[in-house]
Amino acid sequence: MQRKILPLVIAAAVGALSFNAHASGYRFGSQSVSAQGTADASGAEANDPSTIFYNPAGLSRLEGTQISAGATFVVPHSTYNDTGSTRFVGSPTGGGNPSDYVPSVKTAPSIYASKKINDQWTAGIGLFVPYGSKLDYGDTWAGRYALTDVMLKSVTINPSLSFKVNERHAFGFGVSAEFMKAELGQGVDVRGTIAQLQSPANAAQRQALLAGIVAAGGNPALLATAGDGHGSNSVKDWGYGFNLGYMFTVDESTRFGLSYRSSIAHKMKGSTVWEFSNSTTDPVVNAALKTASHRVNSAALVKLRTPETVSGNIFHQFDSKWAGMADITWSRHNRLGDLLIEFPGTPEGAEVIRQQWKNTVRLSLGTSYAYSDSLTLRAGIAHDESPVVSAELRHPALPDSDRVQYSLGAKWKLNDRSSIDVAYSYLDFKDAPLNYTNLCNTLSRTCTGNGETTRGLSQTHISLLGLSYNYKF
């Protein structure tokens, strides 16, 4: 048996790589409640400090000192139906479909502040959650050798500056400090490995295992009913990047924006722990299984880069009531290739997660309507591509697919200084078939993996409910 990476890392990597405010993947809510109301089409509107995320040049449009604090509540609904997952020896994995494996609700907070320094310079800072995930499939579902559970958390701090050249041109710049932490669990296919040891080619390994159990006073007969082992992993890292923005104001009614958000390199470090104590009722047999598996508790290392994004957006005020806006964002995923998970200080080969992602485009259209002096209504629609190329490259840690987002929102002006934004979005994902095979197996000494094939169909839709409070000093 050979060590297998804990898809915690997969989730951390995959989540980080696919998740930003405009990209598909582990998109954790929205980075702005006001923007959410237009399906994030409002990059060129720049009417509150959350423009720090979408286009820092928009800070030049804000007066005085402003603050915006809010949260998006993510309510996911997902189902998975297995269609024949197998062990590396070809037999069914057993187990069933997971139930209640997504949380009932998760929260993505954000807070932004801006201050106009003079007629040309405006400073700001933002704190937001760019991506996140929590899945708990359980230890008995059919795909447990790929993943049992995963949690991904992140937070980004983004100080920014804008410079207004004149009434038409403005530029913005920001730096990002991004923290990411991930935890994950995964089954170890003990039963499949024992079955493979019955072949003549593996006779020596089988005899060594039996002899070790007998010498330690254990009962080798328990191997016939041995259950899974389990691995858990925890990694974390800080990474750094930057974002740029430009805004061109045609006139009082129309403006265009361009923005760029850099990739962020992460060198995620942590630990891997393997557990075989519940494989049988005999501690001696369990210890022998762990020794034979070559799985030792050790460090874990994953190197990755989040994709850079380029956005173009437009805003136009049609009349005193109606405004329209649009955004198109390109995300560069294709240079990721396969993901390698390493185990420093051990002879174990790396886990290779096959991805071969493609670049993606997100297109959003939005509108706002000034119903009264105190109430503005918003709506938007967006189509968001997934970087996942096929069912053969779709892992249970990221059963992602193309989706359409429908959004409604409103801003209620409480007085001259304060206002409240609310938004609701419904994300409808295309059905996502899985047919992912790990190309290693538990007997290999040059790589890490269970060699399982996870086959099934994932179906998902998500509701987002946002609420924020804005104040002008």
GROMACS .gro file of C-alpha atoms in nm:
model
  473
    1MET     CA    1   0.000   0.000   0.000
    2GLN     CA    2   0.118   0.351  -0.070
    3ARG     CA    3   0.031   0.682   0.080
    4LYS     CA    4  -0.264   0.872  -0.058
    5ILE     CA    5  -0.310   1.245  -0.053
    6LEU     CA    6  -0.593   1.378   0.140
    7PRO     CA    7  -0.818   1.572  -0.089
    8LEU     CA    8  -0.824   1.837   0.171
    9VAL     CA    9  -0.534   1.952  -0.033
   10ILE     CA   10  -0.729   1.894  -0.350
   11ALA     CA   11  -1.006   2.103  -0.216
   12ALA     CA   12  -0.771   2.369  -0.097
   13ALA     CA   13  -0.594   2.377  -0.425
   14VAL     CA   14  -0.892   2.334  -0.647
   15GLY     CA   15  -1.094   2.573  -0.440
   16ALA     CA   16  -0.828   2.836  -0.442
   17LEU     CA   17  -0.757   2.793  -0.806
   18SER     CA   18  -1.110   2.830  -0.921
   19PHE     CA   19  -1.256   3.061  -0.669
   20ASN     CA   20  -1.271   3.433  -0.701
   21ALA     CA   21  -1.556   3.673  -0.720
   22HIS     CA   22  -1.596   3.628  -1.095
   23ALA     CA   23  -1.482   3.269  -1.146
   24SER     CA   24  -1.653   2.935  -1.113
   25GLY     CA   25  -1.548   2.671  -0.862
   26TYR     CA   26  -1.572   2.724  -0.485
   27ARG     CA   27  -1.730   3.065  -0.518
   28PHE     CA   28  -1.823   3.158  -0.164
   29GLY     CA   29  -2.099   3.411  -0.198
   30SER     CA   30  -2.022   3.757  -0.332
   31GLN     CA   31  -1.762   4.014  -0.233
   32SER     CA   32  -2.026   4.289  -0.223
   33VAL     CA   33  -2.399   4.284  -0.147
   34SER     CA   34  -2.469   4.581  -0.372
   35ALA     CA   35  -2.283   4.410  -0.658
   36GLN     CA   36  -2.460   4.081  -0.587
   37GLY     CA   37  -2.794   4.250  -0.662
   38THR     CA   38  -2.677   4.300  -1.022
   39ALA     CA   39  -2.511   3.954  -1.050
   40ASP     CA   40  -2.175   4.135  -1.017
   41ALA     CA   41  -2.230   4.340  -1.333
   42SER     CA   42  -2.163   4.669  -1.152
   43GLY     CA   43  -1.784   4.691  -1.177
   44ALA     CA   44  -1.801   5.033  -1.349
   45GLU     CA   45  -2.073   5.172  -1.122
   46ALA     CA   46  -1.840   5.229  -0.826
   47ASN     CA   47  -2.094   5.365  -0.581
   48ASP     CA   48  -1.949   5.231  -0.254
   49PRO     CA   49  -1.610   5.116  -0.114
   50SER     CA   50  -1.655   4.758  -0.242
   51THR     CA   51  -1.521   4.890  -0.572
   52ILE     CA   52  -1.185   4.805  -0.410
   53PHE     CA   53  -1.242   4.447  -0.517
   54TYR     CA   54  -1.401   4.500  -0.857
   55ASN     CA   55  -1.203   4.802  -0.981
   56PRO     CA   56  -0.986   5.008  -0.742
   57ALA     CA   57  -0.994   5.303  -0.987
   58GLY     CA   58  -1.357   5.346  -0.882
   59LEU     CA   59  -1.238   5.480  -0.545
   60SER     CA   60  -1.187   5.813  -0.722
   61ARG     CA   61  -1.567   5.853  -0.742
   62LEU     CA   62  -1.623   5.832  -0.366
   63GLU     CA   63  -1.647   6.141  -0.146
   64GLY     CA   64  -1.536   6.180   0.215
   65THR     CA   65  -1.493   5.873   0.433
   66GLN     CA   66  -1.717   5.573   0.372
   67ILE     CA   67  -1.757   5.225   0.515
   68SER     CA   68  -1.955   4.924   0.395
   69ALA     CA   69  -1.991   4.607   0.604
   70GLY     CA   70  -2.202   4.307   0.519
   71ALA     CA   71  -2.238   3.934   0.481
   72THR     CA   72  -2.366   3.690   0.224
   73PHE     CA   73  -2.540   3.381   0.357
   74VAL     CA   74  -2.482   3.082   0.130
   75VAL     CA   75  -2.755   2.817   0.133
   76PRO     CA   76  -2.647   2.518  -0.080
   77HIS     CA   77  -2.851   2.220  -0.191
   78SER     CA   78  -2.666   1.927  -0.345
   79THR     CA   79  -2.739   1.562  -0.421
   80TYR     CA   80  -2.509   1.286  -0.540
   81ASN     CA   81  -2.618   0.958  -0.698
   82ASP     CA   82  -2.353   0.693  -0.743
   83THR     CA   83  -2.350   0.505  -1.074
   84GLY     CA   84  -2.087   0.239  -1.007
   85SER     CA   85  -1.776   0.351  -0.819
   86THR     CA   86  -1.504   0.084  -0.804
   87ARG     CA   87  -1.184  -0.006  -0.620
   88PHE     CA   88  -0.854  -0.027  -0.806
   89VAL     CA   89  -0.904  -0.407  -0.829
   90GLY     CA   90  -1.229  -0.349  -1.020
   91SER     CA   91  -1.479  -0.454  -0.752
   92PRO     CA   92  -1.752  -0.216  -0.630
   93THR     CA   93  -1.653   0.010  -0.343
   94GLY     CA   94  -1.980  -0.058  -0.164
   95GLY     CA   95  -2.146   0.206   0.046
   96GLY     CA   96  -2.421   0.428  -0.080
   97ASN     CA   97  -2.511   0.783  -0.164
   98PRO     CA   98  -2.416   1.053   0.087
   99SER     CA   99  -2.690   1.249   0.262
  100ASP     CA  100  -2.683   1.594   0.419
  101TYR     CA  101  -2.321   1.637   0.309
  102VAL     CA  102  -2.342   2.012   0.256
  103PRO     CA  103  -2.402   2.257   0.542
  104SER     CA  104  -2.743   2.419   0.582
  105VAL     CA  105  -2.589   2.767   0.562
  106LYS     CA  106  -2.243   2.929   0.547
  107THR     CA  107  -2.155   3.296   0.588
  108ALA     CA  108  -1.916   3.509   0.380
  109PRO     CA  109  -1.850   3.844   0.554
  110SER     CA  110  -1.693   4.150   0.395
  111ILE     CA  111  -1.595   4.498   0.505
  112TYR     CA  112  -1.461   4.791   0.301
  113ALA     CA  113  -1.358   5.146   0.389
  114SER     CA  114  -1.247   5.443   0.179
  115LYS     CA  115  -1.114   5.793   0.247
  116LYS     CA  116  -1.070   6.076  -0.001
  117ILE     CA  117  -0.731   6.230   0.068
  118ASN     CA  118  -0.758   6.517  -0.180
  119ASP     CA  119  -0.903   6.589  -0.523
  120GLN     CA  120  -0.674   6.331  -0.685
  121TRP     CA  121  -0.598   6.062  -0.429
  122THR     CA  122  -0.835   5.824  -0.250
  123ALA     CA  123  -0.729   5.537  -0.023
  124GLY     CA  124  -0.922   5.230   0.082
  125ILE     CA  125  -0.898   4.885   0.236
  126GLY     CA  126  -1.109   4.574   0.198
  127LEU     CA  127  -1.143   4.245   0.382
  128PHE     CA  128  -1.340   3.964   0.219
  129VAL     CA  129  -1.375   3.588   0.176
  130PRO     CA  130  -1.275   3.490  -0.180
  131TYR     CA  131  -1.347   3.118  -0.156
  132GLY     CA  132  -1.457   2.845   0.080
  133SER     CA  133  -1.612   2.503   0.107
  134LYS     CA  134  -1.739   2.251   0.357
  135LEU     CA  135  -1.839   1.900   0.249
  136ASP     CA  136  -1.889   1.595   0.471
  137TYR     CA  137  -1.969   1.288   0.260
  138GLY     CA  138  -1.912   1.052   0.552
  139ASP     CA  139  -1.692   0.743   0.590
  140THR     CA  140  -1.924   0.494   0.420
  141TRP     CA  141  -2.029   0.655   0.092
  142ALA     CA  142  -1.927   0.499  -0.239
  143GLY     CA  143  -1.659   0.761  -0.313
  144ARG     CA  144  -1.488   0.756   0.026
  145TYR     CA  145  -1.151   0.657  -0.125
  146ALA     CA  146  -1.147   0.988  -0.310
  147LEU     CA  147  -1.286   1.204  -0.028
  148THR     CA  148  -1.473   1.178   0.302
  149ASP     CA  149  -1.478   1.540   0.414
  150VAL     CA  150  -1.322   1.874   0.334
  151MET     CA  151  -1.319   2.225   0.476
  152LEU     CA  152  -1.165   2.525   0.303
  153LYS     CA  153  -1.141   2.871   0.458
  154SER     CA  154  -0.981   3.189   0.328
  155VAL     CA  155  -0.964   3.560   0.389
  156THR     CA  156  -0.805   3.842   0.188
  157ILE     CA  157  -0.690   4.186   0.302
  158ASN     CA  158  -0.674   4.431   0.010
  159PRO     CA  159  -0.544   4.790   0.076
  160SER     CA  160  -0.581   5.011  -0.233
  161LEU     CA  161  -0.518   5.357  -0.380
  162SER     CA  162  -0.675   5.545  -0.669
  163PHE     CA  163  -0.538   5.841  -0.860
  164LYS     CA  164  -0.771   6.071  -1.056
  165VAL     CA  165  -0.579   6.220  -1.347
  166ASN     CA  166  -0.868   6.442  -1.458
  167GLU     CA  167  -1.245   6.424  -1.502
  168ARG     CA  168  -1.209   6.143  -1.758
  169HIS     CA  169  -0.925   5.920  -1.642
  170ALA     CA  170  -0.860   5.743  -1.313
  171PHE     CA  171  -0.624   5.461  -1.213
  172GLY     CA  172  -0.623   5.227  -0.916
  173PHE     CA  173  -0.379   4.988  -0.751
  174GLY     CA  174  -0.409   4.743  -0.464
  175VAL     CA  175  -0.207   4.473  -0.290
  176SER     CA  176  -0.356   4.153  -0.150
  177ALA     CA  177  -0.255   3.940   0.146
  178GLU     CA  178  -0.445   3.613   0.129
  179PHE     CA  179  -0.470   3.348   0.403
  180MET     CA  180  -0.590   3.001   0.316
  181LYS     CA  181  -0.648   2.700   0.541
  182ALA     CA  182  -0.779   2.359   0.444
  183GLU     CA  183  -0.862   2.034   0.622
  184LEU     CA  184  -0.958   1.705   0.463
  185GLY     CA  185  -1.027   1.338   0.523
  186GLN     CA  186  -1.005   1.034   0.295
  187GLY     CA  187  -1.049   0.659   0.324
  188VAL     CA  188  -0.769   0.406   0.268
  189ASP     CA  189  -0.874   0.096   0.069
  190VAL     CA  190  -0.748  -0.182   0.298
  191ARG     CA  191  -0.987  -0.447   0.168
  192GLY     CA  192  -0.898  -0.387  -0.196
  193THR     CA  193  -0.529  -0.404  -0.112
  194ILE     CA  194  -0.567  -0.735   0.073
  195ALA     CA  195  -0.755  -0.875  -0.227
  196GLN     CA  196  -0.473  -0.771  -0.459
  197LEU     CA  197  -0.216  -0.936  -0.228
  198GLN     CA  198  -0.374  -1.272  -0.310
  199SER     CA  199  -0.221  -1.265  -0.658
  200PRO     CA  200   0.101  -1.465  -0.711
  201ALA     CA  201   0.290  -1.152  -0.810
  202ASN     CA  202   0.237  -1.012  -0.459
  203ALA     CA  203   0.306  -1.333  -0.265
  204ALA     CA  204   0.614  -1.193  -0.090
  205GLN     CA  205   0.428  -0.889   0.042
  206ARG     CA  206   0.143  -1.111   0.159
  207GLN     CA  207   0.373  -1.347   0.346
  208ALA     CA  208   0.556  -1.057   0.510
  209LEU     CA  209   0.228  -0.914   0.635
  210LEU     CA  210   0.107  -1.249   0.773
  211ALA     CA  211   0.441  -1.325   0.936
  212GLY     CA  212   0.450  -0.986   1.105
  213ILE     CA  213   0.103  -1.034   1.251
  214VAL     CA  214   0.177  -1.383   1.382
  215ALA     CA  215   0.511  -1.277   1.530
  216ALA     CA  216   0.340  -0.998   1.724
  217GLY     CA  217   0.071  -1.230   1.856
  218GLY     CA  218  -0.212  -1.107   1.634
  219ASN     CA  219  -0.489  -1.292   1.454
  220PRO     CA  220  -0.430  -1.289   1.075
  221ALA     CA  221  -0.779  -1.431   1.013
  222LEU     CA  222  -0.917  -1.085   1.081
  223LEU     CA  223  -0.769  -0.964   0.752
  224ALA     CA  224  -1.066  -1.124   0.577
  225THR     CA  225  -1.302  -0.871   0.737
  226ALA     CA  226  -1.069  -0.571   0.765
  227GLY     CA  227  -1.225  -0.231   0.709
  228ASP     CA  228  -1.092   0.099   0.577
  229GLY     CA  229  -0.810   0.304   0.713
  230HIS     CA  230  -0.840   0.681   0.717
  231GLY     CA  231  -0.617   0.979   0.654
  232SER     CA  232  -0.656   1.342   0.753
  233ASN     CA  233  -0.463   1.646   0.643
  234SER     CA  234  -0.437   2.009   0.747
  235VAL     CA  235  -0.245   2.276   0.552
  236LYS     CA  236  -0.230   2.656   0.548
  237ASP     CA  237  -0.041   2.947   0.396
  238TRP     CA  238  -0.027   3.320   0.331
  239GLY     CA  239   0.010   3.438  -0.029
  240TYR     CA  240   0.045   3.782  -0.187
  241GLY     CA  241  -0.070   3.949  -0.507
  242PHE     CA  242  -0.200   4.276  -0.650
  243ASN     CA  243  -0.484   4.425  -0.852
  244LEU     CA  244  -0.500   4.712  -1.101
  245GLY     CA  245  -0.785   4.923  -1.234
  246TYR     CA  246  -0.860   5.191  -1.489
  247MET     CA  247  -1.179   5.392  -1.535
  248PHE     CA  248  -1.269   5.613  -1.828
  249THR     CA  249  -1.559   5.855  -1.780
  250VAL     CA  250  -1.718   5.950  -2.110
  251ASP     CA  251  -1.966   6.190  -1.954
  252GLU     CA  252  -2.188   6.213  -1.648
  253SER     CA  253  -2.394   5.914  -1.769
  254THR     CA  254  -2.138   5.670  -1.911
  255ARG     CA  255  -1.812   5.514  -1.796
  256PHE     CA  256  -1.598   5.214  -1.881
  257GLY     CA  257  -1.369   5.014  -1.655
  258LEU     CA  258  -1.083   4.768  -1.693
  259SER     CA  259  -0.935   4.569  -1.407
  260TYR     CA  260  -0.676   4.302  -1.348
  261ARG     CA  261  -0.629   4.077  -1.045
  262SER     CA  262  -0.301   3.888  -1.028
  263SER     CA  263  -0.248   3.524  -0.948
  264ILE     CA  264  -0.133   3.444  -0.594
  265ALA     CA  265   0.130   3.179  -0.527
  266HIS     CA  266   0.067   2.956  -0.228
  267LYS     CA  267   0.310   2.711  -0.073
  268MET     CA  268   0.072   2.534   0.159
  269LYS     CA  269   0.237   2.345   0.443
  270GLY     CA  270   0.090   2.124   0.709
  271SER     CA  271   0.065   1.766   0.831
  272THR     CA  272  -0.076   1.429   0.732
  273VAL     CA  273  -0.208   1.177   0.988
  274TRP     CA  274  -0.303   0.814   0.905
  275GLU     CA  275  -0.533   0.606   1.125
  276PHE     CA  276  -0.588   0.228   1.108
  277SER     CA  277  -0.712   0.167   1.463
  278ASN     CA  278  -1.065   0.083   1.346
  279SER     CA  279  -0.973  -0.149   1.059
  280THR     CA  280  -1.014  -0.460   1.277
  281THR     CA  281  -1.079  -0.543   1.644
  282ASP     CA  282  -0.715  -0.650   1.692
  283PRO     CA  283  -0.467  -0.369   1.764
  284VAL     CA  284  -0.180  -0.592   1.650
  285VAL     CA  285  -0.340  -0.644   1.308
  286ASN     CA  286  -0.415  -0.274   1.279
  287ALA     CA  287  -0.054  -0.181   1.355
  288ALA     CA  288   0.070  -0.434   1.098
  289LEU     CA  289  -0.163  -0.290   0.835
  290LYS     CA  290  -0.031   0.059   0.896
  291THR     CA  291   0.330  -0.059   0.875
  292ALA     CA  292   0.265  -0.253   0.555
  293SER     CA  293   0.087   0.044   0.402
  294HIS     CA  294   0.405   0.258   0.422
  295ARG     CA  295   0.184   0.541   0.545
  296VAL     CA  296   0.361   0.735   0.815
  297ASN     CA  297   0.247   1.058   0.973
  298SER     CA  298   0.442   1.336   0.808
  299ALA     CA  299   0.446   1.683   0.661
  300ALA     CA  300   0.238   1.776   0.355
  301LEU     CA  301   0.320   2.033   0.086
  302VAL     CA  302   0.116   2.172  -0.202
  303LYS     CA  303   0.236   2.446  -0.437
  304LEU     CA  304  -0.028   2.627  -0.639
  305ARG     CA  305  -0.122   2.951  -0.807
  306THR     CA  306  -0.464   3.107  -0.818
  307PRO     CA  307  -0.568   3.221  -1.168
  308GLU     CA  308  -0.529   3.582  -1.271
  309THR     CA  309  -0.841   3.757  -1.402
  310VAL     CA  310  -0.906   4.038  -1.648
  311SER     CA  311  -1.238   4.224  -1.643
  312GLY     CA  312  -1.404   4.481  -1.864
  313ASN     CA  313  -1.719   4.662  -1.755
  314ILE     CA  314  -1.952   4.943  -1.853
  315PHE     CA  315  -2.213   5.157  -1.677
  316HIS     CA  316  -2.470   5.385  -1.840
  317GLN     CA  317  -2.739   5.602  -1.681
  318PHE     CA  318  -3.028   5.602  -1.930
  319ASP     CA  319  -3.239   5.861  -1.747
  320SER     CA  320  -3.312   5.976  -1.394
  321LYS     CA  321  -3.460   5.635  -1.309
  322TRP     CA  322  -3.293   5.361  -1.514
  323ALA     CA  323  -2.929   5.251  -1.537
  324GLY     CA  324  -2.771   4.956  -1.713
  325MET     CA  325  -2.439   4.780  -1.658
  326ALA     CA  326  -2.239   4.482  -1.779
  327ASP     CA  327  -1.921   4.292  -1.695
  328ILE     CA  328  -1.713   4.030  -1.874
  329THR     CA  329  -1.434   3.853  -1.687
  330TRP     CA  330  -1.173   3.615  -1.823
  331SER     CA  331  -0.996   3.378  -1.582
  332ARG     CA  332  -0.672   3.203  -1.673
  333HIS     CA  333  -0.695   2.846  -1.543
  334ASN     CA  334  -0.517   2.654  -1.818
  335ARG     CA  335  -0.161   2.692  -1.691
  336LEU     CA  336  -0.247   2.495  -1.378
  337GLY     CA  337  -0.217   2.150  -1.539
  338ASP     CA  338  -0.197   1.863  -1.291
  339LEU     CA  339  -0.171   1.927  -0.919
  340LEU     CA  340   0.112   1.760  -0.726
  341ILE     CA  341   0.089   1.690  -0.353
  342GLU     CA  342   0.421   1.613  -0.191
  343PHE     CA  343   0.524   1.454   0.139
  344PRO     CA  344   0.858   1.611   0.246
  345GLY     CA  345   1.089   1.394   0.453
  346THR     CA  346   0.945   1.064   0.328
  347PRO     CA  347   1.024   0.837   0.030
  348GLU     CA  348   0.660   0.840  -0.073
  349GLY     CA  349   0.579   0.952  -0.425
  350ALA     CA  350   0.356   1.252  -0.483
  351GLU     CA  351  -0.018   1.237  -0.543
  352VAL     CA  352  -0.104   1.353  -0.892
  353ILE     CA  353  -0.446   1.515  -0.928
  354ARG     CA  354  -0.536   1.528  -1.295
  355GLN     CA  355  -0.715   1.853  -1.382
  356GLN     CA  356  -0.603   2.008  -1.712
  357TRP     CA  357  -0.838   2.300  -1.657
  358LYS     CA  358  -0.950   2.537  -1.927
  359ASN     CA  359  -0.976   2.915  -1.919
  360THR     CA  360  -1.322   3.050  -1.843
  361VAL     CA  361  -1.540   3.351  -1.919
  362ARG     CA  362  -1.810   3.502  -1.699
  363LEU     CA  363  -2.065   3.741  -1.852
  364SER     CA  364  -2.310   3.941  -1.641
  365LEU     CA  365  -2.577   4.198  -1.721
  366GLY     CA  366  -2.749   4.419  -1.464
  367THR     CA  367  -2.983   4.710  -1.417
  368SER     CA  368  -3.097   4.947  -1.145
  369TYR     CA  369  -3.417   5.150  -1.105
  370ALA     CA  370  -3.454   5.450  -0.874
  371TYR     CA  371  -3.803   5.382  -0.743
  372SER     CA  372  -3.785   5.682  -0.511
  373ASP     CA  373  -3.530   5.906  -0.344
  374SER     CA  374  -3.484   5.647  -0.073
  375LEU     CA  375  -3.525   5.316  -0.262
  376THR     CA  376  -3.326   5.178  -0.555
  377LEU     CA  377  -3.408   4.837  -0.703
  378ARG     CA  378  -3.154   4.611  -0.875
  379ALA     CA  379  -3.152   4.299  -1.090
  380GLY     CA  380  -2.899   4.097  -1.286
  381ILE     CA  381  -2.819   3.773  -1.465
  382ALA     CA  382  -2.485   3.603  -1.526
  383HIS     CA  383  -2.347   3.297  -1.702
  384ASP     CA  384  -2.037   3.147  -1.543
  385GLU     CA  385  -1.824   2.877  -1.704
  386SER     CA  386  -1.657   2.597  -1.509
  387PRO     CA  387  -1.285   2.525  -1.558
  388VAL     CA  388  -1.353   2.149  -1.536
  389VAL     CA  389  -1.310   1.995  -1.881
  390SER     CA  390  -1.488   1.659  -1.851
  391ALA     CA  391  -1.637   1.396  -1.622
  392GLU     CA  392  -1.302   1.213  -1.629
  393LEU     CA  393  -1.134   1.518  -1.474
  394ARG     CA  394  -1.409   1.609  -1.224
  395HIS     CA  395  -1.312   1.515  -0.867
  396PRO     CA  396  -1.563   1.486  -0.576
  397ALA     CA  397  -1.377   1.770  -0.401
  398LEU     CA  398  -1.493   1.999  -0.682
  399PRO     CA  399  -1.799   1.861  -0.866
  400ASP     CA  400  -1.819   2.189  -1.053
  401SER     CA  401  -2.015   2.277  -1.367
  402ASP     CA  402  -2.136   2.577  -1.566
  403ARG     CA  403  -2.401   2.781  -1.389
  404VAL     CA  404  -2.647   3.067  -1.440
  405GLN     CA  405  -2.700   3.326  -1.166
  406TYR     CA  406  -3.024   3.521  -1.123
  407SER     CA  407  -3.013   3.816  -0.881
  408LEU     CA  408  -3.242   4.074  -0.725
  409GLY     CA  409  -3.141   4.352  -0.488
  410ALA     CA  410  -3.236   4.683  -0.329
  411LYS     CA  411  -3.073   4.979  -0.157
  412TRP     CA  412  -3.274   5.158   0.110
  413LYS     CA  413  -3.145   5.501   0.205
  414LEU     CA  414  -3.204   5.553   0.577
  415ASN     CA  415  -3.080   5.914   0.582
  416ASP     CA  416  -2.814   6.128   0.416
  417ARG     CA  417  -2.537   5.925   0.578
  418SER     CA  418  -2.650   5.566   0.598
  419SER     CA  419  -2.814   5.301   0.381
  420ILE     CA  420  -2.883   4.929   0.372
  421ASP     CA  421  -2.830   4.689   0.080
  422VAL     CA  422  -3.009   4.357   0.045
  423ALA     CA  423  -2.974   4.098  -0.231
  424TYR     CA  424  -3.094   3.752  -0.326
  425SER     CA  425  -2.935   3.527  -0.587
  426TYR     CA  426  -3.020   3.183  -0.721
  427LEU     CA  427  -2.740   2.983  -0.885
  428ASP     CA  428  -2.855   2.701  -1.110
  429PHE     CA  429  -2.575   2.451  -1.191
  430LYS     CA  430  -2.578   2.213  -1.483
  431ASP     CA  431  -2.578   1.844  -1.389
  432ALA     CA  432  -2.218   1.733  -1.322
  433PRO     CA  433  -2.131   1.371  -1.408
  434LEU     CA  434  -1.820   1.222  -1.241
  435ASN     CA  435  -1.601   0.945  -1.385
  436TYR     CA  436  -1.272   1.025  -1.213
  437THR     CA  437  -0.997   0.761  -1.180
  438ASN     CA  438  -0.690   0.796  -0.963
  439LEU     CA  439  -0.409   0.651  -1.176
  440CYS     CA  440  -0.204   0.522  -0.882
  441ASN     CA  441  -0.292   0.231  -0.649
  442THR     CA  442  -0.223   0.131  -0.291
  443LEU     CA  443   0.053  -0.116  -0.385
  444SER     CA  444   0.261   0.130  -0.586
  445ARG     CA  445   0.587   0.257  -0.440
  446THR     CA  446   0.641   0.545  -0.685
  447CYS     CA  447   0.316   0.738  -0.636
  448THR     CA  448   0.039   0.786  -0.385
  449GLY     CA  449  -0.324   0.695  -0.440
  450ASN     CA  450  -0.606   0.446  -0.388
  451GLY     CA  451  -0.660   0.391  -0.760
  452GLU     CA  452  -1.034   0.427  -0.718
  453THR     CA  453  -1.282   0.530  -0.984
  454THR     CA  454  -1.563   0.755  -0.863
  455ARG     CA  455  -1.868   0.743  -1.088
  456GLY     CA  456  -2.184   0.937  -1.019
  457LEU     CA  457  -2.395   1.244  -1.085
  458SER     CA  458  -2.381   1.561  -0.877
  459GLN     CA  459  -2.670   1.810  -0.890
  460THR     CA  460  -2.649   2.148  -0.720
  461HIS     CA  461  -2.829   2.476  -0.676
  462ILE     CA  462  -2.741   2.754  -0.432
  463SER     CA  463  -2.926   3.047  -0.282
  464LEU     CA  464  -2.736   3.357  -0.169
  465LEU     CA  465  -2.890   3.610   0.070
  466GLY     CA  466  -2.688   3.928   0.127
  467LEU     CA  467  -2.723   4.213   0.375
  468SER     CA  468  -2.491   4.513   0.424
  469TYR     CA  469  -2.484   4.847   0.600
  470ASN     CA  470  -2.319   5.156   0.448
  471TYR     CA  471  -2.220   5.476   0.626
  472LYS     CA  472  -2.071   5.807   0.503
  473PHE     CA  473  -1.885   6.016   0.761
   0.00000   0.00000   0.00000
